[in-house]
mmCIF file of C-alpha atoms in Angstrom:
data_model
loop_
_atom_site.group_PDB
_atom_site.id
_atom_site.type_symbol
_atom_site.label_atom_id
_atom_site.label_comp_id
_atom_site.label_asym_id
_atom_site.label_seq_id
_atom_site.Cartn_x
_atom_site.Cartn_y
_atom_site.Cartn_z
ATOM 1 C CA UNK A 648 34.443 -23.161 18.435
ATOM 2 C CA UNK A 649 31.654 -21.980 20.640
ATOM 3 C CA UNK A 650 28.084 -23.206 20.946
ATOM 4 C CA UNK A 651 24.894 -22.687 22.944
ATOM 5 C CA UNK A 652 21.421 -24.222 22.971
ATOM 6 C CA UNK A 653 18.293 -22.075 22.977
ATOM 7 C CA UNK A 654 14.595 -22.811 22.574
ATOM 8 C CA UNK A 655 12.542 -20.909 19.983
ATOM 9 C CA UNK A 656 10.153 -19.006 22.260
ATOM 10 C CA UNK A 657 7.626 -17.465 19.848
ATOM 11 C CA UNK A 658 4.466 -19.110 18.592
ATOM 12 C CA UNK A 659 5.076 -18.893 14.864
ATOM 13 C CA UNK A 660 8.676 -20.065 15.063
ATOM 14 C CA UNK A 661 11.496 -18.912 12.808
ATOM 15 C CA UNK A 662 9.612 -17.706 9.745
ATOM 16 C CA UNK A 663 10.920 -15.118 7.303
ATOM 17 C CA UNK A 664 11.011 -12.064 9.558
ATOM 18 C CA UNK A 665 12.753 -13.772 12.502
ATOM 19 C CA UNK A 666 15.139 -15.388 10.004
ATOM 20 C CA UNK A 667 16.064 -11.928 8.705
ATOM 21 C CA UNK A 668 16.688 -10.711 12.273
ATOM 22 C CA UNK A 669 18.968 -13.691 12.975
ATOM 23 C CA UNK A 670 20.899 -13.049 9.775
ATOM 24 C CA UNK A 671 21.210 -9.327 10.477
ATOM 25 C CA UNK A 672 22.728 -10.169 13.838
ATOM 26 C CA UNK A 673 25.045 -12.883 12.513
ATOM 27 C CA UNK A 674 26.554 -10.900 9.624
ATOM 28 C CA UNK A 675 27.925 -8.368 12.111
ATOM 29 C CA UNK A 676 30.628 -10.775 13.255
ATOM 30 C CA UNK A 677 33.894 -11.902 11.773
ATOM 31 C CA UNK A 678 33.393 -15.664 12.043
ATOM 32 C CA UNK A 679 31.316 -18.506 10.662
ATOM 33 C CA UNK A 680 27.957 -18.857 12.418
ATOM 34 C CA UNK A 681 25.546 -21.781 12.224
ATOM 35 C CA UNK A 682 22.123 -22.555 13.579
ATOM 36 C CA UNK A 683 21.145 -26.157 14.007
ATOM 37 C CA UNK A 684 17.795 -27.833 14.519
ATOM 38 C CA UNK A 685 17.437 -31.526 15.469
ATOM 39 C CA UNK A 686 17.388 -32.330 11.748
ATOM 40 C CA UNK A 687 19.465 -29.720 9.940
ATOM 41 C CA UNK A 688 22.447 -27.381 10.279
ATOM 42 C CA UNK A 689 22.611 -24.184 8.245
ATOM 43 C CA UNK A 690 24.685 -21.038 7.810
ATOM 44 C CA UNK A 691 23.221 -18.308 10.062
ATOM 45 C CA UNK A 692 24.318 -15.644 7.571
ATOM 46 C CA UNK A 693 22.014 -17.034 4.870
ATOM 47 C CA UNK A 694 18.372 -16.040 5.100
ATOM 48 C CA UNK A 695 17.231 -18.890 2.859
ATOM 49 C CA UNK A 696 19.231 -21.337 4.957
ATOM 50 C CA UNK A 697 17.761 -20.177 8.247
ATOM 51 C CA UNK A 698 14.264 -20.344 6.758
ATOM 52 C CA UNK A 699 14.703 -23.931 5.577
ATOM 53 C CA UNK A 700 15.262 -24.996 9.179
ATOM 54 C CA UNK A 701 11.506 -24.486 9.577
ATOM 55 C CA UNK A 702 12.089 -24.300 13.328
ATOM 56 C CA UNK A 703 8.687 -24.001 14.953
ATOM 57 C CA UNK A 704 8.018 -22.566 18.391
ATOM 58 C CA UNK A 705 9.465 -24.815 21.137
ATOM 59 C CA UNK A 706 12.218 -26.302 18.952
ATOM 60 C CA UNK A 707 15.646 -26.533 20.560
ATOM 61 C CA UNK A 708 18.217 -24.709 18.420
ATOM 62 C CA UNK A 709 21.975 -24.982 18.701
ATOM 63 C CA UNK A 710 23.821 -21.801 17.801
ATOM 64 C CA UNK A 711 27.499 -22.290 17.055
ATOM 65 C CA UNK A 712 30.330 -20.147 15.725
ATOM 66 C CA UNK A 713 33.939 -20.538 14.729
ATOM 67 C CA UNK A 714 36.359 -17.669 14.213
ATOM 68 C CA UNK A 715 37.784 -14.535 15.883
ATOM 69 C CA UNK A 716 34.433 -13.236 17.154
ATOM 70 C CA UNK A 717 32.749 -16.565 17.895
ATOM 71 C CA UNK A 718 31.887 -15.747 21.522
ATOM 72 C CA UNK A 719 30.194 -12.435 20.695
ATOM 73 C CA UNK A 720 28.437 -13.945 17.688
ATOM 74 C CA UNK A 721 26.855 -16.814 19.608
ATOM 75 C CA UNK A 722 25.825 -14.464 22.439
ATOM 76 C CA UNK A 723 24.220 -12.032 19.980
ATOM 77 C CA UNK A 724 22.318 -14.636 17.965
ATOM 78 C CA UNK A 725 21.099 -16.413 21.110
ATOM 79 C CA UNK A 726 19.869 -13.071 22.480
ATOM 80 C CA UNK A 727 17.943 -12.392 19.262
ATOM 81 C CA UNK A 728 16.248 -15.809 19.430
ATOM 82 C CA UNK A 729 15.522 -15.490 23.173
ATOM 83 C CA UNK A 730 13.868 -12.125 22.590
ATOM 84 C CA UNK A 731 11.099 -13.903 20.702
ATOM 85 C CA UNK A 732 11.573 -11.429 17.802
ATOM 86 C CA UNK A 733 8.989 -9.130 19.359
ATOM 87 C CA UNK A 734 6.243 -11.641 18.556
ATOM 88 C CA UNK A 735 3.622 -13.520 20.502
ATOM 89 C CA UNK A 736 5.236 -16.081 22.795
ATOM 90 C CA UNK A 737 4.187 -19.693 23.257
ATOM 91 C CA UNK B 161 8.257 28.312 -27.526
ATOM 92 C CA UNK B 162 8.700 24.995 -25.775
ATOM 93 C CA UNK B 163 5.475 24.192 -24.023
ATOM 94 C CA UNK B 164 5.291 21.846 -21.053
ATOM 95 C CA UNK B 165 2.622 19.208 -21.373
ATOM 96 C CA UNK B 166 1.197 20.627 -18.197
ATOM 97 C CA UNK B 167 1.566 24.393 -18.098
ATOM 98 C CA UNK B 168 2.323 26.153 -14.851
ATOM 99 C CA UNK B 169 -1.018 27.087 -13.247
ATOM 100 C CA UNK B 170 0.568 30.326 -11.976
ATOM 101 C CA UNK B 171 1.010 31.682 -15.489
ATOM 102 C CA UNK B 172 -1.804 29.781 -17.176
ATOM 103 C CA UNK B 173 -3.723 32.032 -19.516
ATOM 104 C CA UNK B 174 -6.270 31.858 -22.325
ATOM 105 C CA UNK B 175 -3.406 32.019 -24.841
ATOM 106 C CA UNK B 176 -1.608 29.055 -23.244
ATOM 107 C CA UNK B 177 -4.843 27.091 -23.180
ATOM 108 C CA UNK B 178 -5.386 27.837 -26.886
ATOM 109 C CA UNK B 179 -1.852 26.706 -27.654
ATOM 110 C CA UNK B 180 -2.302 23.441 -25.746
ATOM 111 C CA UNK B 181 -5.872 22.578 -26.685
ATOM 112 C CA UNK B 182 -6.491 24.518 -29.906
ATOM 113 C CA UNK B 183 -5.803 21.526 -32.127
ATOM 114 C CA UNK B 184 -7.433 18.899 -29.944
ATOM 115 C CA UNK B 185 -10.678 20.879 -29.647
ATOM 116 C CA UNK B 186 -10.408 22.285 -33.204
ATOM 117 C CA UNK B 187 -10.766 25.791 -31.801
ATOM 118 C CA UNK B 188 -11.131 28.695 -34.199
ATOM 119 C CA UNK B 189 -10.157 32.027 -32.706
ATOM 120 C CA UNK B 190 -12.694 34.734 -33.577
ATOM 121 C CA UNK B 191 -10.992 37.381 -31.492
ATOM 122 C CA UNK B 192 -7.616 37.759 -33.224
ATOM 123 C CA UNK B 193 -5.723 36.970 -30.020
ATOM 124 C CA UNK B 194 -7.684 39.586 -28.090
ATOM 125 C CA UNK B 195 -7.920 38.576 -24.452
ATOM 126 C CA UNK B 196 -5.300 35.855 -24.766
ATOM 127 C CA UNK B 197 -3.481 37.358 -21.817
ATOM 128 C CA UNK B 198 -6.431 36.779 -19.471
ATOM 129 C CA UNK B 199 -5.457 34.440 -16.666
ATOM 130 C CA UNK B 200 -7.387 31.203 -16.328
ATOM 131 C CA UNK B 201 -7.627 30.644 -12.582
ATOM 132 C CA UNK B 202 -10.144 27.849 -12.212
ATOM 133 C CA UNK B 203 -10.372 24.298 -13.556
ATOM 134 C CA UNK B 204 -14.160 24.627 -13.786
ATOM 135 C CA UNK B 205 -16.337 25.748 -16.656
ATOM 136 C CA UNK B 206 -19.626 27.632 -16.710
ATOM 137 C CA UNK B 207 -22.755 27.571 -18.855
ATOM 138 C CA UNK B 208 -23.975 31.181 -19.076
ATOM 139 C CA UNK B 209 -27.622 30.360 -19.888
ATOM 140 C CA UNK B 210 -29.065 31.627 -16.616
ATOM 141 C CA UNK B 211 -27.000 34.781 -16.758
ATOM 142 C CA UNK B 212 -28.185 35.472 -20.311
ATOM 143 C CA UNK B 213 -31.769 35.199 -19.155
ATOM 144 C CA UNK B 214 -31.175 37.800 -16.469
ATOM 145 C CA UNK B 215 -30.246 35.835 -13.360
ATOM 146 C CA UNK B 216 -26.771 37.203 -12.731
ATOM 147 C CA UNK B 217 -26.437 36.319 -9.045
ATOM 148 C CA UNK B 218 -23.472 33.973 -8.524
ATOM 149 C CA UNK B 219 -22.491 34.110 -12.174
ATOM 150 C CA UNK B 220 -19.104 32.384 -12.463
ATOM 151 C CA UNK B 221 -17.443 34.879 -14.784
ATOM 152 C CA UNK B 222 -13.940 33.702 -13.795
ATOM 153 C CA UNK B 223 -14.554 30.375 -15.509
ATOM 154 C CA UNK B 224 -14.477 29.501 -19.182
ATOM 155 C CA UNK B 225 -17.960 30.131 -20.613
ATOM 156 C CA UNK B 226 -19.443 27.451 -22.852
ATOM 157 C CA UNK B 227 -22.110 28.596 -25.292
ATOM 158 C CA UNK B 228 -23.836 25.389 -26.328
ATOM 159 C CA UNK B 229 -27.028 24.792 -28.250
ATOM 160 C CA UNK B 230 -29.178 26.000 -25.320
ATOM 161 C CA UNK B 231 -27.455 29.371 -25.093
ATOM 162 C CA UNK B 232 -27.275 30.003 -28.829
ATOM 163 C CA UNK B 233 -30.940 28.969 -29.375
ATOM 164 C CA UNK B 234 -31.975 31.273 -26.561
ATOM 165 C CA UNK B 235 -30.062 34.177 -28.119
ATOM 166 C CA UNK B 236 -31.496 33.484 -31.575
ATOM 167 C CA UNK B 237 -35.048 33.595 -30.247
ATOM 168 C CA UNK B 238 -34.613 37.109 -28.891
ATOM 169 C CA UNK B 239 -35.033 40.362 -30.760
ATOM 170 C CA UNK B 240 -31.865 42.259 -31.613
ATOM 171 C CA UNK B 241 -32.240 44.598 -28.641
ATOM 172 C CA UNK B 242 -33.064 41.792 -26.218
ATOM 173 C CA UNK B 243 -30.081 39.862 -27.514
ATOM 174 C CA UNK B 244 -27.750 42.777 -26.880
ATOM 175 C CA UNK B 245 -29.180 43.161 -23.355
ATOM 176 C CA UNK B 246 -28.850 39.449 -22.635
ATOM 177 C CA UNK B 247 -25.223 39.492 -23.750
ATOM 178 C CA UNK B 248 -24.582 42.611 -21.703
ATOM 179 C CA UNK B 249 -25.615 40.588 -18.627
ATOM 180 C CA UNK B 250 -22.731 38.223 -19.350
ATOM 181 C CA UNK B 251 -20.138 40.588 -20.779
ATOM 182 C CA UNK B 252 -20.777 43.139 -18.069
ATOM 183 C CA UNK B 253 -18.534 40.795 -16.058
ATOM 184 C CA UNK B 254 -14.840 40.341 -16.826
ATOM 185 C CA UNK B 255 -15.397 37.018 -18.604
ATOM 186 C CA UNK B 256 -12.244 34.873 -18.982
ATOM 187 C CA UNK B 257 -13.106 33.586 -22.449
ATOM 188 C CA UNK B 258 -15.968 31.892 -24.266
ATOM 189 C CA UNK B 259 -16.329 28.864 -26.499
ATOM 190 C CA UNK B 260 -19.239 28.321 -28.891
ATOM 191 C CA UNK B 261 -19.631 24.579 -29.449
ATOM 192 C CA UNK B 262 -21.244 22.214 -31.958
ATOM 193 C CA UNK B 263 -20.167 24.377 -34.907
ATOM 194 C CA UNK B 264 -23.041 26.759 -34.121
ATOM 195 C CA UNK B 265 -23.033 30.170 -35.732
ATOM 196 C CA UNK B 266 -22.625 32.802 -33.003
ATOM 197 C CA UNK B 267 -24.938 35.828 -33.389
ATOM 198 C CA UNK B 268 -23.114 38.975 -34.504
ATOM 199 C CA UNK B 269 -23.886 40.608 -31.170
ATOM 200 C CA UNK B 270 -21.943 37.880 -29.355
ATOM 201 C CA UNK B 271 -18.881 38.379 -31.556
ATOM 202 C CA UNK B 272 -18.957 42.143 -31.183
ATOM 203 C CA UNK B 273 -19.613 42.015 -27.417
ATOM 204 C CA UNK B 274 -16.573 39.783 -26.954
ATOM 205 C CA UNK B 275 -14.412 42.042 -29.137
ATOM 206 C CA UNK B 276 -15.566 45.153 -27.383
ATOM 207 C CA UNK B 277 -14.683 43.667 -23.987
ATOM 208 C CA UNK B 278 -11.334 42.374 -25.268
ATOM 209 C CA UNK B 279 -12.150 38.807 -24.293
ATOM 210 C CA UNK B 280 -11.431 35.771 -26.435
ATOM 211 C CA UNK B 281 -14.193 33.956 -28.314
ATOM 212 C CA UNK B 282 -13.556 30.530 -29.838
ATOM 213 C CA UNK B 283 -15.628 28.308 -32.089
ATOM 214 C CA UNK B 284 -15.454 24.546 -31.976
ATOM 215 C CA UNK B 285 -17.200 21.982 -34.178
ATOM 216 C CA UNK B 286 -17.243 19.510 -31.271
ATOM 217 C CA UNK B 287 -20.373 18.605 -29.345
ATOM 218 C CA UNK B 288 -20.792 20.353 -26.036
ATOM 219 C CA UNK B 289 -20.507 17.454 -23.597
ATOM 220 C CA UNK B 290 -17.396 15.805 -25.088
ATOM 221 C CA UNK B 291 -15.775 19.219 -25.362
ATOM 222 C CA UNK B 292 -16.514 19.952 -21.712
ATOM 223 C CA UNK B 293 -15.035 16.579 -20.748
ATOM 224 C CA UNK B 294 -11.859 17.203 -22.720
ATOM 225 C CA UNK B 295 -11.576 20.699 -21.353
ATOM 226 C CA UNK B 296 -12.153 19.801 -17.693
ATOM 227 C CA UNK B 297 -9.805 16.813 -17.997
ATOM 228 C CA UNK B 298 -7.068 19.102 -19.192
ATOM 229 C CA UNK B 299 -7.826 21.906 -16.736
ATOM 230 C CA UNK B 300 -8.055 19.374 -13.904
ATOM 231 C CA UNK B 301 -4.535 18.227 -14.706
ATOM 232 C CA UNK B 302 -3.240 21.779 -14.977
ATOM 233 C CA UNK B 303 -4.645 22.750 -11.590
ATOM 234 C CA UNK B 304 -3.938 19.430 -9.854
ATOM 235 C CA UNK B 305 -1.566 19.528 -6.869
ATOM 236 C CA UNK B 306 1.942 18.989 -8.168
ATOM 237 C CA UNK B 307 5.497 18.635 -7.003
ATOM 238 C CA UNK B 308 8.886 18.403 -8.720
ATOM 239 C CA UNK B 309 11.071 15.510 -7.641
ATOM 240 C CA UNK B 310 14.726 14.750 -8.213
ATOM 241 C CA UNK B 311 14.753 11.333 -9.804
ATOM 242 C CA UNK B 312 14.218 9.396 -13.001
ATOM 243 C CA UNK B 313 10.873 8.056 -14.148
ATOM 244 C CA UNK B 314 10.748 5.060 -16.452
ATOM 245 C CA UNK B 315 7.994 2.778 -17.704
ATOM 246 C CA UNK B 316 8.928 -0.876 -17.196
ATOM 247 C CA UNK B 317 6.288 -3.235 -18.618
ATOM 248 C CA UNK B 318 3.704 -0.505 -17.971
ATOM 249 C CA UNK B 319 4.787 -0.019 -14.384
ATOM 250 C CA UNK B 320 6.017 3.472 -13.509
ATOM 251 C CA UNK B 321 9.336 3.228 -11.667
ATOM 252 C CA UNK B 322 10.562 6.379 -9.968
ATOM 253 C CA UNK B 323 14.276 5.888 -9.326
ATOM 254 C CA UNK B 324 15.603 8.150 -6.618
ATOM 255 C CA UNK B 325 18.865 8.531 -4.729
ATOM 256 C CA UNK B 326 21.669 11.012 -4.162
ATOM 257 C CA UNK B 327 23.266 12.503 -7.265
ATOM 258 C CA UNK B 328 26.014 10.430 -8.880
ATOM 259 C CA UNK B 329 24.760 7.178 -7.334
ATOM 260 C CA UNK B 330 23.927 5.884 -10.806
ATOM 261 C CA UNK B 331 20.231 6.528 -11.393
ATOM 262 C CA UNK B 332 20.665 7.632 -14.994
ATOM 263 C CA UNK B 333 23.053 4.800 -15.899
ATOM 264 C CA UNK B 334 20.691 2.223 -14.452
ATOM 265 C CA UNK B 335 17.734 3.682 -16.332
ATOM 266 C CA UNK B 336 19.798 3.946 -19.529
ATOM 267 C CA UNK B 337 20.236 0.198 -19.187
ATOM 268 C CA UNK B 338 16.458 -0.199 -18.923
ATOM 269 C CA UNK B 339 15.931 1.883 -22.066
ATOM 270 C CA UNK B 340 18.480 -0.270 -23.845
ATOM 271 C CA UNK B 341 16.434 -3.321 -22.805
ATOM 272 C CA UNK B 342 13.358 -1.826 -24.464
ATOM 273 C CA UNK B 343 11.726 0.093 -21.619
ATOM 274 C CA UNK B 344 10.579 3.679 -21.949
ATOM 275 C CA UNK B 345 12.042 6.836 -20.453
ATOM 276 C CA UNK B 346 9.564 9.392 -19.153
ATOM 277 C CA UNK B 347 11.795 11.922 -17.433
ATOM 278 C CA UNK B 348 15.369 12.113 -16.247
ATOM 279 C CA UNK B 349 16.645 14.126 -13.306
ATOM 280 C CA UNK B 350 13.531 16.250 -12.858
ATOM 281 C CA UNK B 351 10.132 14.618 -12.635
ATOM 282 C CA UNK B 352 6.985 16.705 -12.362
ATOM 283 C CA UNK B 353 4.404 14.709 -10.489
ATOM 284 C CA UNK B 354 0.737 15.585 -10.471
ATOM 285 C CA UNK B 355 -1.928 14.141 -8.253
ATOM 286 C CA UNK B 356 -5.028 12.925 -10.061
ATOM 287 C CA UNK B 357 -7.533 11.834 -7.396
ATOM 288 C CA UNK B 358 -5.372 9.212 -5.655
ATOM 289 C CA UNK B 359 -2.947 8.455 -8.463
ATOM 290 C CA UNK B 360 0.324 10.159 -9.227
ATOM 291 C CA UNK B 361 1.131 11.048 -12.817
ATOM 292 C CA UNK B 362 4.672 11.953 -13.738
ATOM 293 C CA UNK B 363 5.990 13.832 -16.704
ATOM 294 C CA UNK B 364 9.226 15.485 -17.721
ATOM 295 C CA UNK B 365 10.215 19.058 -18.260
ATOM 296 C CA UNK B 366 9.531 20.211 -21.820
ATOM 297 C CA UNK B 367 12.939 21.833 -22.220
ATOM 298 C CA UNK B 368 14.901 18.803 -21.010
ATOM 299 C CA UNK B 369 12.633 16.571 -23.087
ATOM 300 C CA UNK B 370 13.980 13.068 -23.362
ATOM 301 C CA UNK B 371 17.577 13.969 -22.723
ATOM 302 C CA UNK B 372 19.651 12.196 -20.132
ATOM 303 C CA UNK B 373 22.848 13.441 -18.614
ATOM 304 C CA UNK B 374 25.368 10.631 -18.399
ATOM 305 C CA UNK B 375 28.664 11.376 -16.676
ATOM 306 C CA UNK B 376 31.566 11.121 -19.097
ATOM 307 C CA UNK B 377 29.342 11.287 -22.169
ATOM 308 C CA UNK B 378 27.190 14.359 -21.671
ATOM 309 C CA UNK B 379 23.643 14.869 -22.847
ATOM 310 C CA UNK B 380 22.120 11.891 -24.595
ATOM 311 C CA UNK B 381 18.946 12.343 -26.628
ATOM 312 C CA UNK B 382 17.032 9.143 -25.958
ATOM 313 C CA UNK B 383 14.335 9.906 -28.553
ATOM 314 C CA UNK B 384 16.901 10.402 -31.323
ATOM 315 C CA UNK B 385 19.201 7.570 -30.311
ATOM 316 C CA UNK B 386 16.683 4.864 -29.451
ATOM 317 C CA UNK B 387 13.615 6.145 -31.310
ATOM 318 C CA UNK B 388 10.225 7.322 -30.127
ATOM 319 C CA UNK B 389 9.400 3.844 -28.826
ATOM 320 C CA UNK B 390 11.958 4.402 -26.083
ATOM 321 C CA UNK B 391 10.155 7.434 -24.688
ATOM 322 C CA UNK B 392 6.810 8.142 -23.102
ATOM 323 C CA UNK B 393 5.107 11.467 -22.312
ATOM 324 C CA UNK B 394 3.368 10.620 -19.050
ATOM 325 C CA UNK B 395 3.317 7.684 -16.714
ATOM 326 C CA UNK B 396 1.744 6.846 -13.384
ATOM 327 C CA UNK B 397 4.172 6.505 -10.471
ATOM 328 C CA UNK B 398 3.654 2.950 -9.186
ATOM 329 C CA UNK B 399 6.879 2.156 -7.368
ATOM 330 C CA UNK B 400 9.657 4.225 -5.859
ATOM 331 C CA UNK B 401 13.115 2.657 -5.850
ATOM 332 C CA UNK B 402 15.710 4.410 -3.735
ATOM 333 C CA UNK B 403 19.291 3.617 -4.588
ATOM 334 C CA UNK B 404 21.300 3.864 -1.383
ATOM 335 C CA UNK B 405 24.942 3.603 -0.469
ATOM 336 C CA UNK B 406 25.558 0.182 1.039
ATOM 337 C CA UNK B 407 25.460 0.513 4.810
ATOM 338 C CA UNK B 408 22.529 2.907 4.772
ATOM 339 C CA UNK B 409 20.087 0.107 4.045
ATOM 340 C CA UNK B 410 18.372 -1.654 6.909
ATOM 341 C CA UNK B 411 19.476 -5.274 6.554
ATOM 342 C CA UNK B 412 16.396 -6.441 8.483
ATOM 343 C CA UNK B 413 14.341 -6.114 5.335
ATOM 344 C CA UNK B 414 16.315 -8.673 3.339
ATOM 345 C CA UNK B 415 13.295 -10.885 2.929
ATOM 346 C CA UNK B 416 11.229 -8.138 1.316
ATOM 347 C CA UNK B 417 8.523 -8.916 3.836
ATOM 348 C CA UNK B 418 8.278 -5.451 5.315
ATOM 349 C CA UNK B 419 6.637 -3.053 2.940
ATOM 350 C CA UNK B 420 7.845 0.511 2.901
ATOM 351 C CA UNK B 421 6.069 3.453 1.387
ATOM 352 C CA UNK B 422 6.956 6.922 0.275
ATOM 353 C CA UNK B 423 4.210 9.466 0.744
ATOM 354 C CA UNK B 424 3.994 11.895 -2.149
ATOM 355 C CA UNK B 425 1.271 14.524 -1.816
ATOM 356 C CA UNK B 426 -0.664 12.258 0.526
ATOM 357 C CA UNK B 427 -0.459 9.207 -1.743
ATOM 358 C CA UNK B 428 1.433 6.178 -0.391
ATOM 359 C CA UNK B 429 3.621 4.654 -3.079
ATOM 360 C CA UNK B 430 5.364 1.317 -2.397
ATOM 361 C CA UNK B 431 9.087 1.881 -1.957
ATOM 362 C CA UNK B 432 12.137 -0.356 -2.236
ATOM 363 C CA UNK B 433 15.588 0.509 -0.993
ATOM 364 C CA UNK B 434 18.358 -1.052 -3.019
ATOM 365 C CA UNK B 435 21.933 -0.924 -1.722
ATOM 366 C CA UNK B 436 24.363 -0.042 -4.486
ATOM 367 C CA UNK B 437 27.510 -2.149 -4.395
ATOM 368 C CA UNK B 438 30.223 -2.653 -7.010
ATOM 369 C CA UNK B 439 29.292 -5.451 -9.361
ATOM 370 C CA UNK B 440 25.565 -5.249 -8.778
ATOM 371 C CA UNK B 441 23.475 -5.049 -11.902
ATOM 372 C CA UNK B 442 21.086 -2.289 -10.874
ATOM 373 C CA UNK B 443 19.295 -2.322 -14.231
ATOM 374 C CA UNK B 444 18.382 -5.964 -13.763
ATOM 375 C CA UNK B 445 17.261 -5.320 -10.179
ATOM 376 C CA UNK B 446 15.008 -2.464 -11.313
ATOM 377 C CA UNK B 447 13.425 -4.661 -13.956
ATOM 378 C CA UNK B 448 12.766 -7.443 -11.449
ATOM 379 C CA UNK B 449 11.391 -4.936 -8.927
ATOM 380 C CA UNK B 450 8.888 -3.706 -11.513
ATOM 381 C CA UNK B 451 7.827 -7.226 -12.427
ATOM 382 C CA UNK B 452 7.377 -8.141 -8.763
ATOM 383 C CA UNK B 453 5.278 -5.043 -8.166
ATOM 384 C CA UNK B 454 3.012 -6.045 -11.053
ATOM 385 C CA UNK B 455 2.773 -9.582 -9.683
ATOM 386 C CA UNK B 456 2.001 -8.301 -6.183
ATOM 387 C CA UNK B 457 -0.824 -6.180 -7.572
ATOM 388 C CA UNK B 458 -2.213 -9.066 -9.630
ATOM 389 C CA UNK B 459 -2.136 -11.627 -6.845
ATOM 390 C CA UNK B 460 -2.786 -9.325 -3.888
ATOM 391 C CA UNK B 461 0.318 -10.419 -1.989
ATOM 392 C CA UNK B 462 4.065 -10.367 -2.462
ATOM 393 C CA UNK B 463 6.161 -13.420 -3.217
ATOM 394 C CA UNK B 464 7.832 -12.978 0.190
ATOM 395 C CA UNK B 465 4.435 -13.283 1.851
ATOM 396 C CA UNK B 466 3.557 -16.408 -0.131
ATOM 397 C CA UNK B 467 6.873 -18.046 0.705
ATOM 398 C CA UNK B 468 6.484 -17.175 4.381
ATOM 399 C CA UNK B 469 2.974 -18.606 4.493
ATOM 400 C CA UNK B 470 4.256 -21.878 3.054
ATOM 401 C CA UNK B 471 7.043 -21.917 5.625
ATOM 402 C CA UNK B 472 4.668 -21.334 8.539
ATOM 403 C CA UNK B 473 2.387 -24.078 7.224
ATOM 404 C CA UNK B 474 5.315 -26.456 7.008
ATOM 405 C CA UNK B 475 6.312 -25.698 10.606
ATOM 406 C CA UNK B 476 2.741 -26.404 11.691
ATOM 407 C CA UNK B 477 2.721 -29.775 9.937
ATOM 408 C CA UNK B 478 6.121 -30.628 11.378
ATOM 409 C CA UNK B 479 4.919 -29.843 14.884
ATOM 410 C CA UNK B 480 1.912 -32.124 14.425
ATOM 411 C CA UNK B 481 4.130 -34.844 13.025
ATOM 412 C CA UNK B 482 6.493 -34.587 16.000
ATOM 413 C CA UNK B 483 3.555 -34.754 18.371
ATOM 414 C CA UNK B 484 1.995 -37.854 16.830
ATOM 415 C CA UNK B 485 5.258 -39.447 15.782
ATOM 416 C CA UNK B 486 4.867 -43.215 15.989
ATOM 417 C CA UNK B 487 1.108 -43.037 16.532
ATOM 418 C CA UNK B 488 0.266 -42.310 12.933
ATOM 419 C CA UNK B 489 2.989 -43.151 10.476
ATOM 420 C CA UNK B 490 0.858 -41.972 7.546
ATOM 421 C CA UNK B 491 0.908 -38.356 8.774
ATOM 422 C CA UNK B 492 3.604 -37.218 6.369
ATOM 423 C CA UNK B 493 3.864 -34.139 4.247
#
């Protein structure tokens, strides 16, 4: 089990396009991956799940993974979120 | 001979035009197939009135000449000699062919001038303007820019779906499923697409007709098997669906938020890329894709966009709620 906390850095937050980028990154790895907001925890490989987090800009997100590639998975997903998805930052 | 709905402009001749339009325009051939081999090279028509009256500069002899009421009345008012001279002005040029409209009786000199010059002369009972519209519509389609594409075109609820993808990926099977569900096949394997202003119109090859080649079965005649209701002559191309091997599809577009287009002859057509995986019901996906394209056109935005807007609005409300939490307990969703 591996986990890391990251803040959503873009203005619009995790809407559909960022959610798709998170999922694209997460499905690469052989392990379970989750993203967690203060109120909800969802499967990072499900686009609908990640969208229902409704994590707005500035929200603290916990990325966690469990399985053979958990370290790489958490690193990759955290990097994607940190990048701000190529959008306008807060 | 099997005639394509849209003849090849390279070999388009007076004879081919007569074959295609003869019935629709009720054309009567007064020239016994003389001049049927003349090539028609322009989608435009010409009224020879000015040329008859002596002004031959810039006479468009390489267009189809329409003798309407004006021209015939003019000829009838002249003396026999004047009439022959007037017609010589026109038939001194290598005229493509001529049509006398409105069921008017052509003067003998017109008939003999056309025969002498081995150029076709047709009579039509139709009024001049509607005939010109029909004729230019048809000629416009014949001479429109066109391209042949490898794919299958099917009408799903009125929406033209052009299914593309490498051979053997399952285009025909998927479309066969659509036909079985009551949708209409336009063309399989080879689709001829014409550009009409900024729309694309697809049609099949006349020889192939409404046959499909299904691996393991062979040629299937859709018109005979499913009836004429399962086929359609022409259809606009509204959506391109590319069937791709799984792994070739960019997973980033899972939400359907990013719109892709395929440019065909300068026209951007919305495009979807569907990964083909065992167990996927491609027929169903094609049907849904068509319905969503119709919905997107009706509402001006895609369902992905609407969902995303709702999501962004919810995040905004949540942020406000967090900010004023405790101050205003009524600030709920």
